[in-house]
XYZ file of C-alpha atoms in Angstrom:
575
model
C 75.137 368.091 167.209
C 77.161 370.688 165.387
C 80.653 372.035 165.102
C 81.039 375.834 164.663
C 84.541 377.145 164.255
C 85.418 380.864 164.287
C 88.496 382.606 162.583
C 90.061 385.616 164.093
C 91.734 387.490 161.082
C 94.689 385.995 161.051
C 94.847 384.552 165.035
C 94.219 381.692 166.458
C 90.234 380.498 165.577
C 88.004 379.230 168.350
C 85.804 376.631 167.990
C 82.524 375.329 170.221
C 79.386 372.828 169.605
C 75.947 372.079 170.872
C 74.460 369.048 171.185
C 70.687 369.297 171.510
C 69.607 365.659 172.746
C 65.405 364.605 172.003
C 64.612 361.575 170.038
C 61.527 363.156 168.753
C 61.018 363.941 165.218
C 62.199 367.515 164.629
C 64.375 370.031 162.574
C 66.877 372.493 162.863
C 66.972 375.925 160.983
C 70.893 376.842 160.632
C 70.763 380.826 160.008
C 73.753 383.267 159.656
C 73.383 383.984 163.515
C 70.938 381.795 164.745
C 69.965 378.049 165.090
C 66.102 377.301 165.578
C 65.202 373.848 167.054
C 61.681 372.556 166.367
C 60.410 369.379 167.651
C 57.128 367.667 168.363
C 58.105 366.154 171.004
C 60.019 365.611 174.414
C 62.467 368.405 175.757
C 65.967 370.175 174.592
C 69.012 368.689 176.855
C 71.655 371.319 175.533
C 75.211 370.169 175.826
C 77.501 373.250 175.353
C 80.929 371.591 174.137
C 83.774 374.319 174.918
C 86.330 373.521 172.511
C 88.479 375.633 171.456
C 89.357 373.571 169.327
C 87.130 371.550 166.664
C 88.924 368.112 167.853
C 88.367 368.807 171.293
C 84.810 370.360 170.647
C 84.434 366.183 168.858
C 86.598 364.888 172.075
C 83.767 366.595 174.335
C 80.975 364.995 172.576
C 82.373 361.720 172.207
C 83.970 361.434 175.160
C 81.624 363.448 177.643
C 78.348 362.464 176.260
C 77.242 360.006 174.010
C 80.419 357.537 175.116
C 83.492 356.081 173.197
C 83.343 354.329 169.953
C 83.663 350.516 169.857
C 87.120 348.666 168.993
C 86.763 346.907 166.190
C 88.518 342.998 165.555
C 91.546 343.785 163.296
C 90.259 341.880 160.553
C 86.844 343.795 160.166
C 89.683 346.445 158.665
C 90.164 344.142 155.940
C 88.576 344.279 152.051
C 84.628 343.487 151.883
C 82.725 341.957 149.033
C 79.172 341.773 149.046
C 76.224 341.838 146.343
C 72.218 341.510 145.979
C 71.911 338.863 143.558
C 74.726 336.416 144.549
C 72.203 333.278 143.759
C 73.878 330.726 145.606
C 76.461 329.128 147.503
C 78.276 328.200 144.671
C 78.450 331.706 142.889
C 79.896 333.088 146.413
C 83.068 330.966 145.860
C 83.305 331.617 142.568
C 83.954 335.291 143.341
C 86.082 334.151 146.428
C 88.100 331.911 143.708
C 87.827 335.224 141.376
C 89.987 337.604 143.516
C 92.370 334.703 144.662
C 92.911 334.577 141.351
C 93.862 338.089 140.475
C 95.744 338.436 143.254
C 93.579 340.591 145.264
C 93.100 340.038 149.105
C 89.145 339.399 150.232
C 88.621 339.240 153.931
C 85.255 338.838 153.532
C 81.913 337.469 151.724
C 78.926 339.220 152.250
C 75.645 338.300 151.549
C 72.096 340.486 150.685
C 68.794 338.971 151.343
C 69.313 336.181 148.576
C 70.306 334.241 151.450
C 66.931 333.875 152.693
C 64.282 331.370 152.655
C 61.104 333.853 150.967
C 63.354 336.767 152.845
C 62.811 335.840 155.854
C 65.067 336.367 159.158
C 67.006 333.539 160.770
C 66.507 331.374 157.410
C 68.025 329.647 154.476
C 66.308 328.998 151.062
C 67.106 324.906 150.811
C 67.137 325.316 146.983
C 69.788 327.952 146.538
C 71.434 328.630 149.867
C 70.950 325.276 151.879
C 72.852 324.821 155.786
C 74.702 321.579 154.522
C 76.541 323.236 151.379
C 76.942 326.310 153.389
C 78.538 324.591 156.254
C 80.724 322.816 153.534
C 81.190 326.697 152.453
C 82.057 328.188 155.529
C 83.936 325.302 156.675
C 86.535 326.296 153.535
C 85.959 330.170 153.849
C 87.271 329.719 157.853
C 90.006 327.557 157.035
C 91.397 330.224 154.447
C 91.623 332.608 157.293
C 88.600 334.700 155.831
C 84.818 335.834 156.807
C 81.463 335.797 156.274
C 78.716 338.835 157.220
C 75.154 337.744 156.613
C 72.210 340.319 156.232
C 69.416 340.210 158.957
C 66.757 342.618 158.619
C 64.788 344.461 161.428
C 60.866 343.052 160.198
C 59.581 339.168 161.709
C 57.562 337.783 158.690
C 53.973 337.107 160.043
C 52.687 333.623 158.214
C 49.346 332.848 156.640
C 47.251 331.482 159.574
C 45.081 329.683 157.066
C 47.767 327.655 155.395
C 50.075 325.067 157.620
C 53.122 325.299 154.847
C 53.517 329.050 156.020
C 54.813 328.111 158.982
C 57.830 330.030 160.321
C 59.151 329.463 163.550
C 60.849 332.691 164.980
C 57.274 334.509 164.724
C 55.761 331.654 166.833
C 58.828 331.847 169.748
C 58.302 335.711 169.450
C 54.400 335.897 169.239
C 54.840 333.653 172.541
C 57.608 335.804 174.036
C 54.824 338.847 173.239
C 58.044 340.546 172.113
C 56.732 342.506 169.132
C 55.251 345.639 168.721
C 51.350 346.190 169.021
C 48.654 347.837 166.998
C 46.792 350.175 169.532
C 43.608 349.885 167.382
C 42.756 345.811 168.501
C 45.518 345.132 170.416
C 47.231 342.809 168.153
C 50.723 342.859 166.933
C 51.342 345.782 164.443
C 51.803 344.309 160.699
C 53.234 346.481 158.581
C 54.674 345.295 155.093
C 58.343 344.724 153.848
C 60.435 341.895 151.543
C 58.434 338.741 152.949
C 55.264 340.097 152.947
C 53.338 341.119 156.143
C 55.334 341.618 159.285
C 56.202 342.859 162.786
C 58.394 344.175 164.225
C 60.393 343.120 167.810
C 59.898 345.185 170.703
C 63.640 346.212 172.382
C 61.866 348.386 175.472
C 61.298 345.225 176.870
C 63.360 342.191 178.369
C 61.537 339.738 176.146
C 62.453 341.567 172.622
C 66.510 341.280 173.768
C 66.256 337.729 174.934
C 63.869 336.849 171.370
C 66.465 338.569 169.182
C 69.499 336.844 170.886
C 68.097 333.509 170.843
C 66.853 333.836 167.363
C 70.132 334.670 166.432
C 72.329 332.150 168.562
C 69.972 329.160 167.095
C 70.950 330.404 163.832
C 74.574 330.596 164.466
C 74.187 326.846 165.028
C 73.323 326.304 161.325
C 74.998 329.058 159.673
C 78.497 330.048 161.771
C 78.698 333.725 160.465
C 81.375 336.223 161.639
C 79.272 339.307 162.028
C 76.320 340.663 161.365
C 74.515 343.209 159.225
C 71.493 344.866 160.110
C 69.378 346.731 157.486
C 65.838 348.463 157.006
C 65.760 349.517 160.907
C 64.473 353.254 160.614
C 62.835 351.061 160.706
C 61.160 350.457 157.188
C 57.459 349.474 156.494
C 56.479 349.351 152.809
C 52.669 350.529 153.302
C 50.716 352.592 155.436
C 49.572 351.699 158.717
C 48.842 348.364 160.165
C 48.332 347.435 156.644
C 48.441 343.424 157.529
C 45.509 343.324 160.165
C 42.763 341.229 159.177
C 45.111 340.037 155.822
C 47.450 337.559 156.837
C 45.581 334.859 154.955
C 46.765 336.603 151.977
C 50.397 336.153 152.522
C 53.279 336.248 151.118
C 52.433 339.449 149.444
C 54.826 340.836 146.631
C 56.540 344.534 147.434
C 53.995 347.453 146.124
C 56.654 347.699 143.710
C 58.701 345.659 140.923
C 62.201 344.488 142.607
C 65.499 345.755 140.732
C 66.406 342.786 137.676
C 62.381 342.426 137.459
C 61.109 342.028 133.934
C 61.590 345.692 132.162
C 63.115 346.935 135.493
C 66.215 346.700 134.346
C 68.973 349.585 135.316
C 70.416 351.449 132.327
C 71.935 354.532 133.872
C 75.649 354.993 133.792
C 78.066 357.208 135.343
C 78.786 360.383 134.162
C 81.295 360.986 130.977
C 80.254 356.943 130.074
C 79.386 358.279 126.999
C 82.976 359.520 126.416
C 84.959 356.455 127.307
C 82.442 353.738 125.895
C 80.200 355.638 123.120
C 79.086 352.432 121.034
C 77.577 350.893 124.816
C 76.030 353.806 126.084
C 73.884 355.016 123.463
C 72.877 351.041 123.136
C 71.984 351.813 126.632
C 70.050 354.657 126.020
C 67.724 352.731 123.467
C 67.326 350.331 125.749
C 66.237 352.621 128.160
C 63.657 354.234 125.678
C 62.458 350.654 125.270
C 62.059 349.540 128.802
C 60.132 352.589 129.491
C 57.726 352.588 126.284
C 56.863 348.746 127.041
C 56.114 349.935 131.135
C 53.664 352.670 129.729
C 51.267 349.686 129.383
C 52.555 347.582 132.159
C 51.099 347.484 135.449
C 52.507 346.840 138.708
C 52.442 343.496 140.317
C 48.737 343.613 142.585
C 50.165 343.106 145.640
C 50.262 346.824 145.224
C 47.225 346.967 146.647
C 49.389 346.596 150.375
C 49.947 350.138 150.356
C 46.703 351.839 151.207
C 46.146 355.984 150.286
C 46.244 358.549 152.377
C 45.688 362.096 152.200
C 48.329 364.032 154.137
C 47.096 367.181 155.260
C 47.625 369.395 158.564
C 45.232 368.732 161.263
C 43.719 371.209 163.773
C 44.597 370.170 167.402
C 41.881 369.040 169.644
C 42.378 370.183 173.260
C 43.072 366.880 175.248
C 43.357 364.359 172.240
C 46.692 363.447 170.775
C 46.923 362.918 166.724
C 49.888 361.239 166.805
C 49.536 359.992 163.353
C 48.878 363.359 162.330
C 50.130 366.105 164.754
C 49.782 369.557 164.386
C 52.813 370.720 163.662
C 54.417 368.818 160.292
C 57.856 368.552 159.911
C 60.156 368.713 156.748
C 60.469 364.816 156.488
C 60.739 364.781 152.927
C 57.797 362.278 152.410
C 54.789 362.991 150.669
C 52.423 365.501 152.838
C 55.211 365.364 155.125
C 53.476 362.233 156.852
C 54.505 360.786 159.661
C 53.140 357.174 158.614
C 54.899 356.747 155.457
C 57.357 354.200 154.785
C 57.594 352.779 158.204
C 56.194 352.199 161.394
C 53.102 354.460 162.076
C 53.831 356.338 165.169
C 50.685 355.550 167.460
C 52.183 351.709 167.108
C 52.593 350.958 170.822
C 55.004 348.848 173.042
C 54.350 346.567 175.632
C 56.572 348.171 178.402
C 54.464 349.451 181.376
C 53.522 353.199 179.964
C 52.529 351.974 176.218
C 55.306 353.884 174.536
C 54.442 355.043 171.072
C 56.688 355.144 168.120
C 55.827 358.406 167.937
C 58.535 358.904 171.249
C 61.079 355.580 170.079
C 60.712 356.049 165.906
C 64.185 357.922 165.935
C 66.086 355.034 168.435
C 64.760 352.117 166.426
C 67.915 351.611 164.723
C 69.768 352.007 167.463
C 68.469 349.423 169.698
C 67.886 346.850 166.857
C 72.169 347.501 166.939
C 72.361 347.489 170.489
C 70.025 343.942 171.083
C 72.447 342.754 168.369
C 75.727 343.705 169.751
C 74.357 341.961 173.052
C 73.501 339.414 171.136
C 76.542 338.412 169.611
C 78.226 338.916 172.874
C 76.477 335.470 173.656
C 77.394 333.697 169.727
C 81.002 334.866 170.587
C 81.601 335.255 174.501
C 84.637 337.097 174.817
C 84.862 338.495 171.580
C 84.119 341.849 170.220
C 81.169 341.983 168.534
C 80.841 342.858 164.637
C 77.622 344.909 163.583
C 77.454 347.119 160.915
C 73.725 348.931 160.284
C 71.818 351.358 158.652
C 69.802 353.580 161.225
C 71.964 355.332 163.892
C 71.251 357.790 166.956
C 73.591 359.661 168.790
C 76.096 357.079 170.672
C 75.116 354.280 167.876
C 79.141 354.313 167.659
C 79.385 352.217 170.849
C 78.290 349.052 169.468
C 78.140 349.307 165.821
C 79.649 350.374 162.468
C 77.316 352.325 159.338
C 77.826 352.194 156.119
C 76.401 355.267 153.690
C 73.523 353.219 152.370
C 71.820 353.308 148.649
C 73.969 355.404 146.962
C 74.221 355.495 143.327
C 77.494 355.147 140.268
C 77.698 358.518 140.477
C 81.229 360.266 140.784
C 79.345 362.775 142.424
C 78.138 360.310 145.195
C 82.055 359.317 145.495
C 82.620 363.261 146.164
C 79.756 363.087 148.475
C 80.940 360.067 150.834
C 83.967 362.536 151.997
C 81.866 364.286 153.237
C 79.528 361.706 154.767
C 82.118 359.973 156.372
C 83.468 363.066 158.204
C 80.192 363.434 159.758
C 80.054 360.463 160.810
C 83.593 360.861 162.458
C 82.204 363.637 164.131
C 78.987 361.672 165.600
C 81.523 359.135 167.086
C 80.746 356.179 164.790
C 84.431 355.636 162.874
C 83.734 352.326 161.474
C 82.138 354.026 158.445
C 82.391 352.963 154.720
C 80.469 353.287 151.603
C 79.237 350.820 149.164
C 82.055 351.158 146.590
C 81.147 351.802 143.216
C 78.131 352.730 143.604
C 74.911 350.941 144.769
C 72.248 351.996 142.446
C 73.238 351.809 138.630
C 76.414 350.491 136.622
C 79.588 351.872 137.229
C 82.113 351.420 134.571
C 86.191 350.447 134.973
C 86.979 354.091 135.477
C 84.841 355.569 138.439
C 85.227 352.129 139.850
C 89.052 352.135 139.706
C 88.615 355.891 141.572
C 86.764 354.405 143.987
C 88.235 351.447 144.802
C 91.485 353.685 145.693
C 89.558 356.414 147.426
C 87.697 353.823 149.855
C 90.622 352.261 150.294
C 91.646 354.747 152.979
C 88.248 354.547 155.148
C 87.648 352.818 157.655
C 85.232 350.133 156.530
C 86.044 349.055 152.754
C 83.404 347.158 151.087
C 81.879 346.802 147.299
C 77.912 346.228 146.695
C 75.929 346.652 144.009
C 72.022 345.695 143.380
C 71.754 342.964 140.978
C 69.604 345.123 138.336
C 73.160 346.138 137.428
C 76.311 344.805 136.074
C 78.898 342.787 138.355
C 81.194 344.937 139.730
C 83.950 342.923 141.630
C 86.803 344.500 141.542
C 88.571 341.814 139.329
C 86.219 342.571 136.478
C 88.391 344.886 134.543
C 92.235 344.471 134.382
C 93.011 347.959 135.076
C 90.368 347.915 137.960
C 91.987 345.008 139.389
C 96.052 346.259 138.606
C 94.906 349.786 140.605
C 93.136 347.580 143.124
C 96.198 345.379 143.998
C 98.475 348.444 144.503
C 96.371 350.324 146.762
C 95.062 347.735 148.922
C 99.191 347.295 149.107
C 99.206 350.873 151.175
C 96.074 349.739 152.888
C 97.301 346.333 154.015
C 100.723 348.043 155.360
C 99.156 350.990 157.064
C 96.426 348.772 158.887
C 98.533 348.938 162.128
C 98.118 352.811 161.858
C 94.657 352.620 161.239
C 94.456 350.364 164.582
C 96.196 352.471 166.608
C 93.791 355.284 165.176
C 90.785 353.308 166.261
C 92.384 352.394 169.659
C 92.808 356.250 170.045
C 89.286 356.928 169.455
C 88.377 354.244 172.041
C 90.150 355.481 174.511
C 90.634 359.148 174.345
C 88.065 359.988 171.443
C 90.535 360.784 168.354
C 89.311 360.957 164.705
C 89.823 358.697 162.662
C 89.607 360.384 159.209
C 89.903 364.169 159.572
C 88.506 367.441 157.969
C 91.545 369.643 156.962
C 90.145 372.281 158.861
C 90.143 370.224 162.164
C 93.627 369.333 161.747
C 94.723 372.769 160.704
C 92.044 374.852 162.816
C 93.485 378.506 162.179
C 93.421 378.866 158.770
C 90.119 379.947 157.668
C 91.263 378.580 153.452
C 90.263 375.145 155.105
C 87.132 375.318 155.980
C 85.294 374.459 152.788
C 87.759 371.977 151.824
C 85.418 368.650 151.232
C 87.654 366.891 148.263
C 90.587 365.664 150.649
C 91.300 364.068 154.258
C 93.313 363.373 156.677
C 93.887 359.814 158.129
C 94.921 360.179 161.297
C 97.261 363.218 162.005
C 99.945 361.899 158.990
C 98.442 361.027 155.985
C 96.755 363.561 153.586
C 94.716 361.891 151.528
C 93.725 363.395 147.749
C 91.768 361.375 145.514
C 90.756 361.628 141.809
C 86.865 362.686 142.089
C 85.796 363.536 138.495
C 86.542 361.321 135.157
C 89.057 362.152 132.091
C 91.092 363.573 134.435
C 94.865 362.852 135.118
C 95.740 365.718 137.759
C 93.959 366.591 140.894
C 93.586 369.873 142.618
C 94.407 369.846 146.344
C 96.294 371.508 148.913
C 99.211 370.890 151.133
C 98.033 372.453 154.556
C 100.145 374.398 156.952
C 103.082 374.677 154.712
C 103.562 378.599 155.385
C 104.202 377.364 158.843
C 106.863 374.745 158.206
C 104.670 371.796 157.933
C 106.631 369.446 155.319
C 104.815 367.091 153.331
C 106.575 363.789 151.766
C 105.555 361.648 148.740
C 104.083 358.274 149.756
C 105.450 356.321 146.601
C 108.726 358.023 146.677
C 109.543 359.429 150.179
C-alpha cells in the first residue's frame, strides 16, 4: 500500500493511495510517474483509496479494507524489559528488584528463548528455568500488579527417533493431529532447521494446526501462567536449505550452522557511534579486542553441525511448458538473498499443506506470520476467555493489526537505527498495526549511557516501549547508569500521565481508524516543507514530539508546524 500526497503551489494538496493486495512474492518499482508491480504469482486486487487527505487516504485502508486495529489491555502500554541471556529465574527478579530500586516503573518481564528446555516450544529447562520456582516467580510478579511475556517460536522441534530421552511431547500430539507442514518429495513432514535442531513447522490452513497450537499453548499456561505472548522467527525462518532434516533425525539436536552471540570468540565489540569521544580509554580496548577475536577465528572453524545447511547454486531457470519450478521460478525477484533464492533461510516454497488443494508455500510464504498471530490470538482467547488477547510478533501481512502488535526486530546500537525507527513506526501506523515499538537501545551491539538515555526518552512516546539486547553484549537495563536511570524516571513521568491520551488514541484507531503517532505532513497536509520531515512526530493530534537523534549534541533542530497559520505551540515542562 502507498500514500502519495500532491501539493498545489501554495493550495490545498490532495492526497490518494493504492493498495495492491497478492500474497505472492513480488516487487514494486516506485518511478517519478509510474509504479510497476511484479509478482510471480496470484492476481492484482487494486484498492484505489480517494483521500484527499493522507489521514483519510490511512482511514480508507484501515477502515475499508484490511479492518480495524486491535484494542490493546491498558497495561500492555506500560514499560517492557526483556533480554537474551537472562539465565534464570532468579536473575529475572534481580532486575525486577533492580528498577524497584531506582525508582523506575517495570510493567513487565520478558523472556528470550533462555526459557526453554534445548529451545524448544511449550517447555522449561528444569535446571535454570524450572515450573515450581517459576510459579513461586510469577506468583510474586502477579501479586505486585506486574507481567510476564514469554517467547514462543513458530518451528516444532522434531526428536531423534533412535534415542527414547529425545522425547518431546507437542511433536507427538501434532505429528498425530497431522497438523504440520509436508515435504512433497516423500510425503513426510517438512524438516527444516532452526534453534533446537531439526523441525517443522504447524500447518494454520487447516482446523487441526489451530486446535494443535491452542492446546499446546493452554497446557502450557497450566504450568507457566504468562500474560501474553511473543511470537518470533515466523517469516517463517529455516536455518538451511530445503527439507534439510529428512532421513537425519537420528542426528539430533543439531547446533545452528553458525556460532550463537556470547559463543567463545563471538563476542560483540562494536559500539555506537562518537563512543570513542565520550569513553576513549574503553573503546580502543575494544578495538584490540576486536583485532584479537578476529585473528584467533582466522584458524577457528565453525561448530560441524554446519554441515545442516546444504549448497546450492542459485541461478535462473528456463521455464518448461507445463512444469512448475517453484523452487526456482523463472522470474527472480530482488529478495536480497544470495542468487535471489527462493529457498534460503526458510521454508522452501514447494513445502505443501494438507488442506484439500496441497497449497504450496510458494502461494502462503508471505501470510505465515500472520496466521501463526492469528492461531495465537485465537488461542489466547481460550487461556483468557473474555479478555483481550496480547501478541506481539515479528512477520506481518496486511490486516496483521487486528490481532497483534510488531516490534522493529534486530536492530543494532546505532543512533542511526534510533533515527530509523521514526520512520519505521510511521509505516507501520500507516499499515494499521499501532502497537509498534522498537527494541530500545539497540539489539545488536553495546550501547553506551548516552544513546541509551536518547532512546529511552524517544521510545518513551511509542506505542509499545520495551528494552532488549542479545546477551553477546553488555546489560543494558535502564538502571545501569545513573544518568540513564535519572532521564528514565522523568520521562516515563510524561509517559505514565499521558497514558489515558494514548488510550483514547488507540480507542480512536479501533473504532474510526485514527493514527496513533503521526507524520508531520499528515497532520499538516498543505504544506509541502513537511513532507520529508522523518526526525519528529506527532502523538495524536497534540503532542509534537522532537527527540535528540545524534550524540554530543545539546540542541535539536525541528520545526513548529502550521505556525504561519495561527497554530500555537506550548512548552510541555513549562506550559
Amino acid at each position: 500500500m502507498y500514500l502519495e500526497t500532491r501539493y498545489n503551489n501554495g493550495s490545498a494538496s490532495s492526497s490518494h493511495g493504492v493498495y495492491a493486495r497478492n500474497a505472492h512474492g513480488q516487487e514494486w518499482l516506485l518511478r517519478s510517474d509510474n509504479v510497476t508491480y511484479r509478482t510471480i504469482g496470484g492476481s492484482y486486487d487494486l484498492y484505489f483509496l480517494s483521500g484527499p487527505t493522507p489521514k483519510e487516504v490511512i482511514r480508507q485502508y484501515q477502515g475499508g479494507v484490511v479492518g480495524l486495529p486491535q484494542m490493546q489491555m491498558y497495561w500492555t502500554f506500560g514499560f517492557h524489559q526483556c533480554r537474551w541471556g537472562y539465565q534464570n529465574w532468579t536473575v529475572l527478579q534481580e532486575i525486577v528488584d533492580g528498577y524497584a530500586n531506582a525508582g523506575i516503573q517495570l510493567e513487565t518481564i520478558w523472556t528470550d528463548i533462555d526459557y526453554m528446555d534445548q529451545y524448544r516450544d511449550f517447555t522449561n529447562g528444569a535446571m535454570n528455568f524450572p515450573v515450581p520456582a517459576g510459579q513461586a516467580f510469577l506468583a510474586k510478579l502477579h501479586a505486585a500488579g506486574q507481567h510476564y511475556v514469554p517467547i514462543v517460536d513458530s518451528n516444532i522441534y522434531a526428536p531423534n527417533p533412535t534415542n527414547g530421552s529425545d522425547s518431546y511431547e507437542p511433536f507427538q500430539r501434532g505429528a498425530a493431529l497431522s497438523a504440520f507442514i509436508r515435504n512433497p518429495d516423500d510425503g513426510d513432514f517438512y524438516y527444516g532447521d532452526n534453534w533446537p535442531g531439526f523441525s517443522v513447522w504447524t500447518d494454520y490452513l487447516v482446523p487441526q494446526g489451530q486446535q494443535f497450537w491452542t492446546e499446546e499453548l493452554v497446557k502450557w499456561y497450566g504450568d507457566i501462567p504468562y500474560d501474553g505472548i511473543w511470537i518470533d522467527l515466523s517469516e517463517a525462518s529455516s536455518f538451511c536449505v530445503g527439507s534439510c532434516g529428512t532421513g537425519r533425525l537420528q542426528e539430533n539436536p543439531v547446533h545452528p550452522p553458525f556460532r550463537l552471540p556470547g559463543d567463545f570468540n563471538n563476542v560483540d565489540f562494536n559500539y555506537p557511534e562518537a563512543f570513542n569521544v565520550t569513553n576513549a580509554t574503553e573503546a580502543a580496548s575494544a578495538v584490540a579486542a576486536s583485532s584479537s577475536q578476529v585473528a584467533a577465528n582466522a584458524a577457528t572453524a565453525l561448530p560441524a553441525a554446519t554441515t545442516t545447511s546444504s549448497s546450492a547454486t542459485f541461478v535462473r531457470t528456463k521455464p518448461t511448458p507445463g512444469v512448475r519450478n517453484l523452487d526456482f521460478p523463472p522470474y527472480v525477484i530482488n529478495n536480497l538473498f544470495e542468487g535471489h533464492s527462493l529457498l534460503k533461510n526458510t521454508i522452501a516454497p514447494n513445502a505443501t499443506h494438507n488442506d484439500a488443494f496441497n497449497t504450496t508455500e510458494y502461494e502462503m510464504h508471505n501470510l505465515f506470520g500472520h496466521q501463526i498471530a492469528n492461531a495465537t490470538y485465537h488461542a489466547l482467547l481460550s487461556v483468557f476467555p473474555g479478555r483481550r488477547p496480547f501478541v506481539i510478533s515479528r512477520s506481518n501481512f496486511a490486516g496483521s493489526g487486528n490481532i497483534t502488535g510488531h516490534w522493529g526486530g534486530d536492530n543494532t546500537s546505532k543512533w542511526g537505527s534510533m533515527y530509523f525507527s521514526i520512520a519505521q513506526a510511521l509505516q507501520f501506523m500507516m499499515a494499521g498495526i499501532p502497537m509498534f515499538g522498537v527494541d530500545t537501545c539497540g539489539f545488536a551491539g553495546n550501547t553506551d549511557a548516552e544513546l541509551c538515555n536518547r532512546w529511552m526518552q524517544l521510545s518513551a512516546f511509542f506505542p509499545f516501549y520495551r528494552n532488549h539486547n542479545v546477551f553477546a553484549s553488555i546489560p543494558q537495563e535502564a538502571y545501569r547508569w545513573s544518568s540513564v536511570a535519572a532521564a528514565t524516571r522523568t520521562v516515563m513521568n510524561i509517559r505514565y500521565s499521558l497514558l489515558p491520551y494514548m488510550y483514547t488514541l488507540f480507542y480512536e484507531a479501533h473504532t474510526s481508524a485514527e493514527t496513533v503517532m503521526r507524520a508531520l505532513a499528515w497532520e499538516f497536509p498543505n504544506d509541502a516543507q513537511l513532507l520529508n520531515v522523518d526526525n519528529q512526530f506527532m502523538l495524536g493530534p497534540s503532542l509534537l514530539i522532537t527527540p535528540v537523534l545524534e550524540p554530543l549534541v545539546t540542541t535539536v533542530k525541528g520545526v513548529f508546524p502550521g505556525v504561519a497559520d495561527g497554530v500555537i505551540w506550548y512548552d510541555w515542562y513549562t506550559l
